[in-house]
Short mmCIF file of C-alpha atoms in Angstrom, two decimals:
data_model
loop_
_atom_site.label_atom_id
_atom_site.label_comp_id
_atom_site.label_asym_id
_atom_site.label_seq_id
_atom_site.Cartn_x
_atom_site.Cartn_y
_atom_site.Cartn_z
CA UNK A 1 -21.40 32.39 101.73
CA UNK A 2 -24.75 32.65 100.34
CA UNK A 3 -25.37 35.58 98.55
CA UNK A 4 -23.43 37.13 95.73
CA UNK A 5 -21.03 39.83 95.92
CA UNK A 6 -18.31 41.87 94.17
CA UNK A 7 -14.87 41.46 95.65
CA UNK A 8 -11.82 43.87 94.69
CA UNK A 9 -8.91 42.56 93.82
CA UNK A 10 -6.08 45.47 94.40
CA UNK A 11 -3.44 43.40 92.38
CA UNK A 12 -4.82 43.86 89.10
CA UNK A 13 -7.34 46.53 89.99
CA UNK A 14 -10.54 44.99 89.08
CA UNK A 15 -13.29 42.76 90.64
CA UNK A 16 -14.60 39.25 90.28
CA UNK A 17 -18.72 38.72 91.33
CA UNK A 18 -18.85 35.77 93.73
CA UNK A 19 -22.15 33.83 93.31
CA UNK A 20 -21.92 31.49 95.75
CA UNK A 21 -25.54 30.21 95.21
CA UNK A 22 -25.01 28.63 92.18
CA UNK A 23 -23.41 25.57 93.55
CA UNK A 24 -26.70 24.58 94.25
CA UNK A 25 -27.38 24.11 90.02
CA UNK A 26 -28.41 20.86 89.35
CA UNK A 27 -26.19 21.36 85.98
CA UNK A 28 -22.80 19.88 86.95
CA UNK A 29 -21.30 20.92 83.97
CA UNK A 30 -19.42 19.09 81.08
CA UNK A 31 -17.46 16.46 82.13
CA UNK A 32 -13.58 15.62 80.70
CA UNK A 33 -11.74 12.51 80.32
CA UNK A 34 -9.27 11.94 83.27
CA UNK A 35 -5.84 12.46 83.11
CA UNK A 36 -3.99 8.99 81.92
CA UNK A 37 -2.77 7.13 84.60
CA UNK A 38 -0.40 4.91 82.76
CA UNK A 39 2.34 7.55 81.72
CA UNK A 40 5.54 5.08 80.89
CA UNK A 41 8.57 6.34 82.97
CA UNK A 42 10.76 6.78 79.73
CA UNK A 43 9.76 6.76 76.29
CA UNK A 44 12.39 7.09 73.24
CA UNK A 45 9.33 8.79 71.10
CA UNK A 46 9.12 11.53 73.93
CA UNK A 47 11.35 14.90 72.74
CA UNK A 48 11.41 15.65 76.77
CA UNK A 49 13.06 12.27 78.04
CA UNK A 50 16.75 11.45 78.32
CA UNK A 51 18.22 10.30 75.06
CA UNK A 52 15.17 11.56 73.26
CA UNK A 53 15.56 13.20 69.68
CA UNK A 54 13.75 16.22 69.87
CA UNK A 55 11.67 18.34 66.71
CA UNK A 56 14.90 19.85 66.10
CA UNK A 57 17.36 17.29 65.54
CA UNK A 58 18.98 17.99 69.01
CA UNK A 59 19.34 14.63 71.19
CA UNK A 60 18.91 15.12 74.65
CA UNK A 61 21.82 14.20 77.31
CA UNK A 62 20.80 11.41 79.48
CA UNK A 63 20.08 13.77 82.42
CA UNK A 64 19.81 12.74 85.79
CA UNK A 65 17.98 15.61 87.31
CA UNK A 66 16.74 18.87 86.19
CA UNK A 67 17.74 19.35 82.17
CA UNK A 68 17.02 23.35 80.20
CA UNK A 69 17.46 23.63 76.59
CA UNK A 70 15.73 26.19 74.23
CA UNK A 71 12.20 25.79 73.09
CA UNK A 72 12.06 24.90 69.30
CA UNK A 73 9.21 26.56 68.67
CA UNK A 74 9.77 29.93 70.79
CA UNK A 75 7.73 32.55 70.93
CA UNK A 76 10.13 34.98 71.05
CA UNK A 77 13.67 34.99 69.50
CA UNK A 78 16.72 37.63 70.05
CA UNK A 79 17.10 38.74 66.50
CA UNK A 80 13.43 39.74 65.34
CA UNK A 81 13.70 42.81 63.03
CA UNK A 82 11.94 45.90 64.41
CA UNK A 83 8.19 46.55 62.68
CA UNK A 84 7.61 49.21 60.74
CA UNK A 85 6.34 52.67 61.50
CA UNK A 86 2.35 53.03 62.28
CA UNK A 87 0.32 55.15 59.90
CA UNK A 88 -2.52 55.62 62.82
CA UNK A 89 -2.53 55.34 66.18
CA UNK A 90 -5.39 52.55 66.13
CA UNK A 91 -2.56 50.16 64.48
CA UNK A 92 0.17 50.78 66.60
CA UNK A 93 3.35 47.82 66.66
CA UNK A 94 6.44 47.48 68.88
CA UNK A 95 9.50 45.51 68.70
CA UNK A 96 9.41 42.28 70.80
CA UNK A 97 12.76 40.19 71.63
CA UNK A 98 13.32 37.45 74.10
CA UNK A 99 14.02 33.66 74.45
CA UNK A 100 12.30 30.57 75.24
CA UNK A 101 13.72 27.57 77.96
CA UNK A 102 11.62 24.47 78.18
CA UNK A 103 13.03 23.32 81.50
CA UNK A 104 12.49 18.97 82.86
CA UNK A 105 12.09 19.22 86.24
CA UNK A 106 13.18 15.29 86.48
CA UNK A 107 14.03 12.72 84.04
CA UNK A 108 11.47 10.28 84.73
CA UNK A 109 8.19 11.17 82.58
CA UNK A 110 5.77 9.63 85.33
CA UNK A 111 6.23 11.82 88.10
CA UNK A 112 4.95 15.34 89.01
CA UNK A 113 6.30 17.94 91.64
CA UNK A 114 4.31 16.61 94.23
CA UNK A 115 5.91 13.01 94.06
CA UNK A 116 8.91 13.97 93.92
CA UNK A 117 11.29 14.04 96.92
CA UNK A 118 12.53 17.22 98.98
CA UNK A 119 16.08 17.46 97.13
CA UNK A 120 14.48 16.81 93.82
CA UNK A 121 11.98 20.07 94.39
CA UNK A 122 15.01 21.76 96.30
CA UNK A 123 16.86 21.40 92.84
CA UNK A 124 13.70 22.78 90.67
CA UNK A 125 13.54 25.55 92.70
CA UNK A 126 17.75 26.52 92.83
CA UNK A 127 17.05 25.78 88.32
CA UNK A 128 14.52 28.85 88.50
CA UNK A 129 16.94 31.06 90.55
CA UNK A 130 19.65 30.70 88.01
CA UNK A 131 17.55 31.14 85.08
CA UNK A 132 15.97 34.52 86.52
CA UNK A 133 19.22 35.67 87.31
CA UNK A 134 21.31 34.51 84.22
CA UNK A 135 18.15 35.80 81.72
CA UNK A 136 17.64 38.72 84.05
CA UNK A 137 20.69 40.08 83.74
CA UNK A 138 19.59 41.51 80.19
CA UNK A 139 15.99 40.91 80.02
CA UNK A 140 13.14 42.98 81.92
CA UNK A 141 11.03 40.14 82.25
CA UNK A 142 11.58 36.78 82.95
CA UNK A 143 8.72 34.61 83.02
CA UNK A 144 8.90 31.47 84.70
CA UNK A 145 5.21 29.13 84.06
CA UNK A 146 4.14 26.16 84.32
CA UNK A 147 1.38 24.10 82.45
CA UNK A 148 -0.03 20.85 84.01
CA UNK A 149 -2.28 18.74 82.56
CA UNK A 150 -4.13 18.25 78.86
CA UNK A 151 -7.33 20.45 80.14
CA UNK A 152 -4.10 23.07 80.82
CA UNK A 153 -3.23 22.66 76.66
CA UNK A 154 -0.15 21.22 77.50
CA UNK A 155 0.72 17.86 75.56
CA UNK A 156 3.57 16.40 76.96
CA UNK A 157 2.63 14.52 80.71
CA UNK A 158 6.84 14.65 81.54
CA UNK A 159 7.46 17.20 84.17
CA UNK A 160 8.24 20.39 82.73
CA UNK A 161 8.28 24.05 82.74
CA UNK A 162 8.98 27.03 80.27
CA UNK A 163 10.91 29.95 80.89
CA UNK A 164 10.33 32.95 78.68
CA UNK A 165 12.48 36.28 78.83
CA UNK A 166 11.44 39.47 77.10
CA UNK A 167 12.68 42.79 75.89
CA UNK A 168 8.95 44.31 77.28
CA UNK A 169 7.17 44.16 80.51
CA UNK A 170 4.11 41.56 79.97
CA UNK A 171 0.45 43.30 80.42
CA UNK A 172 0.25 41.40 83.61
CA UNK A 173 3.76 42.23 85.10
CA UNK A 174 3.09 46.20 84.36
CA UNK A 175 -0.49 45.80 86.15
CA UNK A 176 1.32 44.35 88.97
CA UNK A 177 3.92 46.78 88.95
CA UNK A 178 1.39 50.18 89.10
CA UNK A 179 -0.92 48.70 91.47
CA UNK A 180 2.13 47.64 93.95
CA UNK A 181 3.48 50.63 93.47
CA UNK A 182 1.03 52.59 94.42
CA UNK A 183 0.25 50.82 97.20
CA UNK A 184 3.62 51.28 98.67
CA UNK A 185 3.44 55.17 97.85
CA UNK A 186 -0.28 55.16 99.82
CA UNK A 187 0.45 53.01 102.58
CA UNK A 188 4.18 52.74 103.45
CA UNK A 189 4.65 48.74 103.35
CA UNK A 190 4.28 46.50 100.03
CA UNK A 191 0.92 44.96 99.14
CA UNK A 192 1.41 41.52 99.62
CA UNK A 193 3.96 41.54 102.86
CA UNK A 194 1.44 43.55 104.07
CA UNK A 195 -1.30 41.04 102.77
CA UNK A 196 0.22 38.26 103.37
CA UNK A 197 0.35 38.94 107.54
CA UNK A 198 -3.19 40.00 107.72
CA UNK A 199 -3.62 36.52 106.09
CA UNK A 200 -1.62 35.02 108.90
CA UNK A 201 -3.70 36.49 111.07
CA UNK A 202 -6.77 35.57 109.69
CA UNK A 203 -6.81 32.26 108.66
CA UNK A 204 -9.65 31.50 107.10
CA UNK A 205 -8.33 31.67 103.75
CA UNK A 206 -4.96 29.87 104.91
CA UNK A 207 -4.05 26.64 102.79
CA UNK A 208 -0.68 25.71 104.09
CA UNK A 209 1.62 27.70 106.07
CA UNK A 210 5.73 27.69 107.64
CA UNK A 211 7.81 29.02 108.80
CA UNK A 212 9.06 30.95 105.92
CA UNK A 213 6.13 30.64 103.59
CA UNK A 214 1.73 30.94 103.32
CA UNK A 215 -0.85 29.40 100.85
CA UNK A 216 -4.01 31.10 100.55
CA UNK A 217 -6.94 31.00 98.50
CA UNK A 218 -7.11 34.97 97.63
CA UNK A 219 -9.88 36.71 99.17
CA UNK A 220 -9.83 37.80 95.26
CA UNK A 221 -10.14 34.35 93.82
CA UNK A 222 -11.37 34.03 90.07
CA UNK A 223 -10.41 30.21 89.82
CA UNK A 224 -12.08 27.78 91.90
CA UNK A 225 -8.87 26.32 94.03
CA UNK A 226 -6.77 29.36 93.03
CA UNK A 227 -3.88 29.43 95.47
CA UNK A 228 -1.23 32.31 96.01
CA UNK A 229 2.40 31.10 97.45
CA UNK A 230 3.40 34.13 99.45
CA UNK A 231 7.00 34.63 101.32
CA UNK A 232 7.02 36.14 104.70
CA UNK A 233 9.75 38.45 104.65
CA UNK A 234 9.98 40.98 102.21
CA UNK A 235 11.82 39.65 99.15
CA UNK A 236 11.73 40.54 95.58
CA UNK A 237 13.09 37.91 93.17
CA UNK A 238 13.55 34.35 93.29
CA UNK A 239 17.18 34.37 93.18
CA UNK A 240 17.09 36.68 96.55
CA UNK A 241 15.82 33.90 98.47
CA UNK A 242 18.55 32.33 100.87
CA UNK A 243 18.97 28.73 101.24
CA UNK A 244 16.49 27.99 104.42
CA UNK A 245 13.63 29.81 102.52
CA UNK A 246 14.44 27.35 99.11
CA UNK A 247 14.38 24.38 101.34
CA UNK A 248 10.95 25.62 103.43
CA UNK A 249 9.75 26.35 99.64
CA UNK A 250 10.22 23.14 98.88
CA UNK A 251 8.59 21.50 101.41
CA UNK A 252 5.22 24.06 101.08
CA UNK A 253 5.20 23.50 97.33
CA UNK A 254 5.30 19.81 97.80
CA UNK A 255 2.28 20.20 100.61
CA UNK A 256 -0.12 22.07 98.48
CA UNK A 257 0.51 19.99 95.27
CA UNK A 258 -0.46 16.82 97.62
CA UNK A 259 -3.29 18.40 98.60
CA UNK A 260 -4.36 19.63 95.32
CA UNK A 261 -3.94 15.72 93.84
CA UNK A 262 -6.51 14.52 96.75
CA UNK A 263 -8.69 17.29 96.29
CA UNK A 264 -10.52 14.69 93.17
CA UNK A 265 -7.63 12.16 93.47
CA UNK A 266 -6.11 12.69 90.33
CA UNK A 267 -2.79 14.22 88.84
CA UNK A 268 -4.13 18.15 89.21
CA UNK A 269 -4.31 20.07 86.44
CA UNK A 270 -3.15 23.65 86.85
CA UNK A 271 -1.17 26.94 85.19
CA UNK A 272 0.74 28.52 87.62
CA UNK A 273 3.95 31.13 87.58
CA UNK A 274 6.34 33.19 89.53
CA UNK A 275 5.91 36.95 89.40
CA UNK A 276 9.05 39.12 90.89
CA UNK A 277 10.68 42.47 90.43
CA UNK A 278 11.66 43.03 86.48
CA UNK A 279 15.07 42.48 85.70
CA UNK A 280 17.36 44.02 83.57
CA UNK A 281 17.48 48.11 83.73
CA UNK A 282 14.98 47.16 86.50
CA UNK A 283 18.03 46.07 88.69
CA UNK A 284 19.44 49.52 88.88
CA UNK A 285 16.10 50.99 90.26
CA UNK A 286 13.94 50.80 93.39
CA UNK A 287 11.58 47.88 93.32
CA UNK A 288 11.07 47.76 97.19
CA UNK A 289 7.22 47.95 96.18
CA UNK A 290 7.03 44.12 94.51
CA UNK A 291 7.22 41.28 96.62
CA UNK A 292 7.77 37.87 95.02
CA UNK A 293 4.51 35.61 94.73
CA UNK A 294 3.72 32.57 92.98
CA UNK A 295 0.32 32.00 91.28
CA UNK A 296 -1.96 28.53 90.61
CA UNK A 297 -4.53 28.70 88.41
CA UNK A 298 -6.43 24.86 88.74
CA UNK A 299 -9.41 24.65 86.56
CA UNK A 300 -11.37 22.29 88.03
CA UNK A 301 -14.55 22.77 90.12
CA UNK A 302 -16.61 19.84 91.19
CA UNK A 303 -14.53 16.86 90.78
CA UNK A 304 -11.64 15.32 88.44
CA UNK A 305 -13.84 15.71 85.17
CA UNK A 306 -15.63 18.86 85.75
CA UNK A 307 -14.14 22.03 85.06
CA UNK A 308 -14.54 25.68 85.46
CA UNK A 309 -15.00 27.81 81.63
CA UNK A 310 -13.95 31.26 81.84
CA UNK A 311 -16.72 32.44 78.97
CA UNK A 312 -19.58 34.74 78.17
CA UNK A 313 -20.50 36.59 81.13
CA UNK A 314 -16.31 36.28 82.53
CA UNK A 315 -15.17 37.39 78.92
CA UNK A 316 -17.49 40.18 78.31
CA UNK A 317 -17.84 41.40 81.68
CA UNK A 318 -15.88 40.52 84.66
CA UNK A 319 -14.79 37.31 85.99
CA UNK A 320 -17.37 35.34 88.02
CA UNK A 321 -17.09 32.42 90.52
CA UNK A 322 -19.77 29.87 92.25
CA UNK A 323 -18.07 29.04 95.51
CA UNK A 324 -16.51 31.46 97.71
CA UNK A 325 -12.90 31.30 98.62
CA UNK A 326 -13.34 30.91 101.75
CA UNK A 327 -14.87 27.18 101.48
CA UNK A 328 -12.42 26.53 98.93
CA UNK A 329 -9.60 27.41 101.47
CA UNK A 330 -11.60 25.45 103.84
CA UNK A 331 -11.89 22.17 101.94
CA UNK A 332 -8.18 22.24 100.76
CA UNK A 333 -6.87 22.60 104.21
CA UNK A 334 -8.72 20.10 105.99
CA UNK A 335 -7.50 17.72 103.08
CA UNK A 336 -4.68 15.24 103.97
CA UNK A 337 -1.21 15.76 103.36
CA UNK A 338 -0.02 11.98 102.39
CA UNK A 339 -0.33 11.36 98.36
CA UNK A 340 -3.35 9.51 98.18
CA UNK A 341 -1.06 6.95 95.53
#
C-alpha cells in the first residue's frame, strides 16, 4: 500500500506498475465540468427518445421499455467489399463485416441503470441475451458496450448501449481467448471460475457479492474504480444464463452502479462491456476455457471532476496506477447502497 510494484495481469498477459505513493501529490489534476444534472425526461430534438426523428429519417416508435434499431453511422456494415491484395507484409489488410445496434435501455432520457427499477434492469439484461444469440448465430463476435458519460465521449445523456457484431475476433477477445485457454490447458479449471472463488475467499478486493454473482476491483486494476462482474458457476455466454442468475444480475448491477454514483455523488461516468465465448463457428467448438465477465472502466480518481489520463508513461510503456486496488475495493464497499438522490 505504500510502495510501488508491478502486478500481472494473466487476462491480457501484461502488467500495470502500482504507485501507490503518488496519492500523496499535491497536484490534483485537471478538473472537468460535472455531468448536467438537468437532463429533460423527453426531448423531441433527441434521435434516442420515443417519437424522435433520428439522423436517418427513421422516427422512433413510442417505446415503453427497452427499444434496438441499427446505428446510422456503423462502424461496420454486412456488404463491405473485400480489400485488395498486399504488396508487403508491413501493409497487410483484411476484410471486416458486421453490424451496429444502438440499444435504449428505457424511454425516459433522465434515468441511468442504477435508477432504474429491478424489472426495468431484468429487461436490459434478457435485450443483451437475445441480441448475442440472434447476432451470434452468424457472427464470431458480438460486442455488447456501454459508454456513460461526456468524459466517456459519448454525447447523448439517454440510457443507451451499442451492440456491435463482427466477421473477426476483436484484438481484445483473441487475447482473452489464448490466455484462458491456456490457462485451462495448465491448470484444469477456467481462469476466472477459478479466480473468481479465490476472490470469494479473499475478500479484500470484494465490491458486492450474491448469491449468484461477485464485484471485485481486479488485483490487476489499470483504472482507478475498475470493477469486474464475475458469475459463480461456470457459464460462457450471456444467453446461457438461466432466469435466477438474470434476476440476481440485476440486482448486483443495480448495487454497484449505486455505489459507483455515491462514490463523488454524481451520475458515474464509465465504459464497460460483456466479454463471452465467440459465437458463430465458435458454437460448434469447445469453449469450456472462457467464462463470461463483465468489465467497468470509470475514469475518475479523486472526485466528480478529476479524472484519471491514460498518457505518456501508460502509452509508451505500461499502464500505471496511484492507488492500489485494494483501497479502491475498500472505499467502494464500505459506500452505501441507497442512491444518494
Amino acid at each position: 500500500a505504500e510502495h510501488q510494484h508491478a502486478r500481472y495481469n494473466p487476462l491480457r498477459d501484461d502488467w500495470v506498475l502500482v504507485s501507490a505513493h503518488r496519492v500523496k501529490r499535491p497536484w490534483q489534476g485537471q478538473l472537468e465540468k460535472p455531468p448536467p444534472e438537468d437532463v429533460p425526461r423527453w426531448d423531441p430534438n433527441n434521435p434516442l427518445c420515443p417519437g424522435a426523428t433520428r439522423a436517418s429519417g427513421e422516427v422512433n416508435p413510442q417505446y415503453e421499455g427497452t427499444f434496438v434499431f441499427p446505428n446510422d453511422f456503423p462502424a461496420l456494415q454486412p456488404d463491405a467489399p473485400e480489400p485488395g491484395d498486399s504488396d508487403h507484409p508491413l501493409f497487410r489488410a483484411a476484410a471486416a463485416r458486421g453490424v451496429c445496434k444502438v440499444m435504449c435501455f428505457h424511454p425516459w432520457s433522465d434515468l441511468t441503470l442504477p435508477l432504474m427499477s429491478l424489472a426495468e434492469i431484468r429487461a436490459v439484461i434478457d435485450a443483451w441475451a437475445e441480441l448475442v444469440a440472434e447476432l451470434g448465430a452468424s457472427y464470431p463476435w458480438v460486442q455488447i458496450f456501454e459508454n456513460k458519460g461526456a468524459m466517456m465521449g459519448c454525447s447523448n445523456p439517454h440510457p443507451h448501449c451499442q451492440v456491435w457484431a463482427s466477421s473477426f475476433l476483436p484484438n481484445e477477445a483473441c487475447l482473452e481467448d489464448r490466455t484462458q485457454r491456456q490457462h485451462l490447458s495448465q491448470h484444469g479449471v477456467p481462469m476466472l471460475l477459478e479466480y473468481a472463488e479465490q476472490e470469494a475467499c479473499r475478500k479484500e478486493r470484494l465490491v458486492v457479492e450474491n448469491r449468484d454473482w461477485l464485484v471485485v476491483v481486479p488485483y490487476w486494476a489499470t483504472w482507478p474504480y475498475q470493477t469486474l462482474l464475475l458469475p459463480r458457476r461456470h457459464v460462457c455466454r450471456l444467453q446461457d444464463l438461466h432466469e435466477g442468475e438474470r434476476d440476481s444480475l440485476a440486482s448486483i448491477m443495480k448495487r454497484l452502479l449505486i455505489k459507483y454514483d455515491n462514490l463523488f455523488e454524481v451520475s458515474f461516468p464509465y465504459s464497460m462491456g460483456w466479454h463471452g465465448a465467440p459465437t458463430g463457428p465458435y458454437l460448434e467448438e469447445d469453449c469450456q476455457h472462457w467464462q463470461l465477465h463483465a468489465h467497468y472502466y470509470p475514469p475518475l480518481l479523486r472526485s466528480a471532476t478529476v479524472r484519471k489520463f491514460m498518457v505518456g508513461y501508460e502509452m509508451l510503456a505500461q499502464a500505471q496506477r496511484d492507488l492500489t486496488p485494494e483501497q479502491a475495493a475498500e472505499r467502494l464497499r464500505s459506500l452505501p447502497e441507497v442512491h444518494y438522490k
